Amino acid sequence: MIRVAVVGVNNIGKIHCRAYRSHPDTELAAVCDLMPERAEAAGREHSVPHYTDLRELLSKETIDAVIVATAGVEKGSHHFEPAMIAIEAGKAVFVEKPISNNIEEARKMVAFAREKGVRLACNLNHRFTPAAYKAKELVAEGKLGSLLFLNMRLTIRNPQEDTEWLHMRALHPHSIDVMRFFAGDVKRVQSFMTKAPGRTSWSTVSVNMEFVSGAVGHLTGSYDMSMRHPIEYCEVAGHEGRLVIDNVYESMTYYPHHSDELMVVRNPLFGGMKGFDDTFGHRINRFIEEIQTGVKPEDIAASGADALAAQEVIEAAIRSHQLGGAPVEVAANE
């Protein structure tokens, strides 16, 4: 059994607690939160020790993996300290996205995990679906040929106005990770942003991308759409074929250039994913499986390095907008 400690037990942390408590190969061993009443409530609910100090928790409990489910400004400002403490202790670490809203902290976190030889993963759950797996398989097999372009759309309804960059830093680690999952590193970006009526944040964005491979791409993102309708669309095209993933998990369609026959992978009505929230379970299952099988830190799926690479693209896009839409080079993830 893999013994897990969850740090930050509000909202998403509660989901993590339930997930690791019910997983057949994990044991929720302890919880931690800076707010004593919240930590106590979670400990009581799950019948596990509770702490307000992660260092104390790690000194008293036998822990294999630490889940950093804290939040903060732009959903990520409270991740750095607990993640660094867990890495220092040599534990496998799973961090909510964004890995940090501060790019310097994100860089330090990834570098420290690499230095310590620790597995560092991020909850970039949108790539963990059967539709995405099949699409990745087709790309890897060369069914699309040389990749030429990607179109990505991720649009939801979120009225929050924490900062002017909340939308970019909190939501688009997901969309950019999906694009990188298929096409690799991004070389440079050009972005344009706008604000919906009454908003103070840049709530809708358009980002052009050039990948290191030479492929080009585009991301449309928004916090101003409806949750009643599909939220995500991904199109990947090469000189031999094209594929489309509809709404994260609902279906994947492959369009070969030289045939009228299509390949369609649909989410089954019975036995398939029941909704978007199932991506969470898929992602956790992969993390646990990689710990069990001894996957090397550098080979972790949706790793801290992947999360950092997405944040580098986001920061470059923000800079491009600040420069009036000028192209900006993306910092290399060393």
XYZ file of N, CA, C and O in Angstrom, residues 110 114 124 127 136 139 147-150 175-189 208-218 298 303-314 316 328-334:
228
model
N 10.912 22.438 -9.886
C 11.293 21.392 -10.834
C 12.782 21.089 -10.724
O 13.194 19.918 -10.739
N 14.498 17.491 -9.538
C 15.497 16.833 -10.385
C 16.780 16.576 -9.596
O 17.372 15.499 -9.688
N -2.513 17.576 -14.381
C -2.915 18.009 -15.717
C -3.800 16.909 -16.296
O -3.394 16.137 -17.164
N -5.388 15.292 -20.327
C -4.796 14.336 -21.262
C -5.050 12.882 -20.869
O -4.716 11.962 -21.624
N -2.949 10.031 -29.160
C -1.498 10.011 -28.995
C -0.884 8.811 -29.711
O 0.178 8.919 -30.340
N -0.701 9.540 -33.434
C 0.378 10.482 -33.729
C 1.726 9.772 -33.663
O 2.574 9.930 -34.557
N 3.435 16.579 -38.376
C 2.418 17.490 -37.847
C 2.579 18.876 -38.453
O 3.684 19.413 -38.579
N 1.431 19.463 -38.801
C 1.410 20.779 -39.420
C 0.740 21.830 -38.547
O 1.248 22.935 -38.408
N -0.429 21.475 -37.976
C -1.100 22.471 -37.124
C -1.944 21.808 -36.042
O -2.362 20.657 -36.170
N -2.183 22.588 -34.983
C -3.090 22.196 -33.898
C -4.030 23.360 -33.613
O -3.601 24.518 -33.596
N -4.926 23.320 -21.265
C -4.986 23.341 -22.726
C -3.597 23.268 -23.347
O -3.373 22.540 -24.324
N -2.650 24.001 -22.774
C -1.288 23.982 -23.324
C -0.645 22.622 -23.113
O 0.094 22.129 -23.972
N -0.936 21.972 -21.984
C -0.399 20.625 -21.769
C -0.924 19.652 -22.817
O -0.169 18.815 -23.318
N -2.198 19.746 -23.150
C -2.754 18.868 -24.190
C -2.054 19.120 -25.526
O -1.697 18.173 -26.244
N -1.830 20.379 -25.864
C -1.148 20.694 -27.121
C 0.279 20.157 -27.120
O 0.746 19.583 -28.108
N 0.982 20.307 -25.996
C 2.345 19.785 -25.903
C 2.363 18.261 -25.899
O 3.328 17.645 -26.389
N 1.328 17.639 -25.374
C 1.198 16.185 -25.349
C 1.292 15.624 -26.769
O 1.903 14.579 -26.997
N 0.731 16.343 -27.723
C 0.728 15.884 -29.112
C 1.873 16.447 -29.952
O 2.386 15.762 -30.830
N 2.289 17.671 -29.679
C 3.209 18.340 -30.603
C 4.547 18.734 -29.999
O 5.399 19.267 -30.699
N 4.745 18.516 -28.704
C 6.031 18.832 -28.102
C 6.178 20.293 -27.711
O 5.194 21.019 -27.565
N 7.408 20.721 -27.547
C 7.691 22.047 -27.004
C 7.267 23.178 -27.934
O 7.308 23.048 -29.166
N 6.904 24.292 -27.309
C 6.513 25.498 -28.033
C 7.713 26.434 -28.100
O 8.386 26.680 -27.088
N 7.978 26.971 -29.280
C 9.143 27.842 -29.495
C 8.825 29.306 -29.219
O 9.576 30.000 -28.544
N 7.694 29.803 -29.747
C 7.323 31.194 -29.514
C 5.818 31.364 -29.662
O 5.138 30.525 -30.265
N 5.335 32.449 -29.103
C 3.887 32.703 -29.091
C 3.607 34.157 -29.427
O 4.469 35.039 -29.311
N -1.423 32.470 -30.683
C -0.787 31.772 -31.795
C 0.511 31.154 -31.308
O 1.221 31.750 -30.490
N 0.838 29.975 -31.822
C 2.037 29.268 -31.367
C 2.842 28.723 -32.535
O 2.288 28.312 -33.552
N 4.156 28.732 -32.346
C 5.063 28.013 -33.238
C 5.782 26.975 -32.394
O 6.400 27.314 -31.386
N 5.687 25.716 -32.787
C 6.329 24.632 -32.052
C 7.771 24.454 -32.524
O 8.133 24.827 -33.638
N 8.571 23.870 -31.665
C 9.964 23.594 -32.009
C 10.042 22.735 -33.265
O 10.953 22.880 -34.093
N 9.083 21.845 -33.439
C 9.054 20.948 -34.594
C 8.811 21.671 -35.904
O 9.041 21.117 -36.980
N 8.307 22.909 -35.832
C 7.928 23.639 -37.036
C 6.428 23.705 -37.234
O 5.942 24.508 -38.038
N 5.697 22.871 -36.514
C 4.235 22.944 -36.587
C 3.755 24.267 -35.992
O 4.464 24.903 -35.208
N 2.547 24.673 -36.382
C 1.955 25.888 -35.831
C 0.671 25.517 -35.105
O 0.096 24.441 -35.317
N 0.209 26.419 -34.235
C -0.987 26.103 -33.465
C -1.711 27.341 -33.011
O -1.191 28.458 -33.089
N -2.915 27.116 -32.535
C -3.717 28.218 -32.028
C -4.547 27.751 -30.838
O -5.101 26.653 -30.846
N 12.155 11.295 -14.413
C 12.136 12.016 -15.684
C 11.112 11.463 -16.671
O 10.819 12.094 -17.705
N 4.426 15.498 -15.811
C 5.388 15.738 -14.739
C 5.441 17.203 -14.347
O 4.844 18.075 -14.996
N 6.212 17.474 -13.299
C 6.459 18.852 -12.936
C 7.116 19.611 -14.067
O 6.823 20.787 -14.303
N 8.010 18.944 -14.800
C 8.663 19.581 -15.948
C 7.649 19.931 -17.025
O 7.745 20.992 -17.662
N 6.675 19.054 -17.258
C 5.609 19.358 -18.213
C 4.791 20.557 -17.752
O 4.424 21.427 -18.547
N 4.487 20.585 -16.463
C 3.705 21.693 -15.907
C 4.475 23.004 -16.024
O 3.898 24.052 -16.334
N 5.785 22.954 -15.777
C 6.614 24.146 -15.915
C 6.640 24.611 -17.365
O 6.543 25.821 -17.644
N 6.771 23.671 -18.291
C 6.802 24.035 -19.709
C 5.516 24.757 -20.117
O 5.551 25.727 -20.885
N 4.382 24.292 -19.592
C 3.110 24.965 -19.881
C 3.106 26.370 -19.301
O 2.640 27.333 -19.933
N 3.628 26.523 -18.080
C 3.670 27.847 -17.457
C 4.600 28.792 -18.215
O 4.320 30.002 -18.307
N 5.676 28.267 -18.776
C 6.572 29.111 -19.565
C 5.832 29.664 -20.788
O 6.016 30.834 -21.168
N 5.006 28.837 -21.410
C 4.207 29.300 -22.547
C 3.229 30.382 -22.102
O 3.048 31.402 -22.775
N 2.605 30.167 -20.950
C 1.651 31.144 -20.417
C 2.325 32.477 -20.147
O 1.798 33.548 -20.507
N 5.017 33.657 -21.499
C 5.374 34.266 -22.779
C 4.144 34.893 -23.438
O 4.235 35.973 -24.039
N 6.849 36.421 -28.851
C 7.764 36.302 -27.721
C 8.296 34.866 -27.690
O 7.526 33.900 -27.792
N 9.613 34.722 -27.541
C 10.225 33.408 -27.425
C 9.862 32.787 -26.062
O 9.819 33.474 -25.047
N 9.615 31.487 -26.068
C 9.303 30.753 -24.843
C 10.607 30.277 -24.210
O 11.463 29.696 -24.900
N 10.766 30.527 -22.918
C 11.974 30.095 -22.224
C 12.114 28.586 -22.281
O 11.141 27.849 -22.091
N 13.316 28.112 -22.537
C 13.565 26.665 -22.618
C 13.472 26.058 -21.247
O 13.897 26.648 -20.249
N 12.939 24.855 -21.170
C 12.800 24.119 -19.910
C 14.013 23.226 -19.756
O 14.075 22.149 -20.332
N 14.995 23.688 -19.001
C 16.249 22.936 -18.870
C 16.184 21.915 -17.754
O 15.497 22.093 -16.782
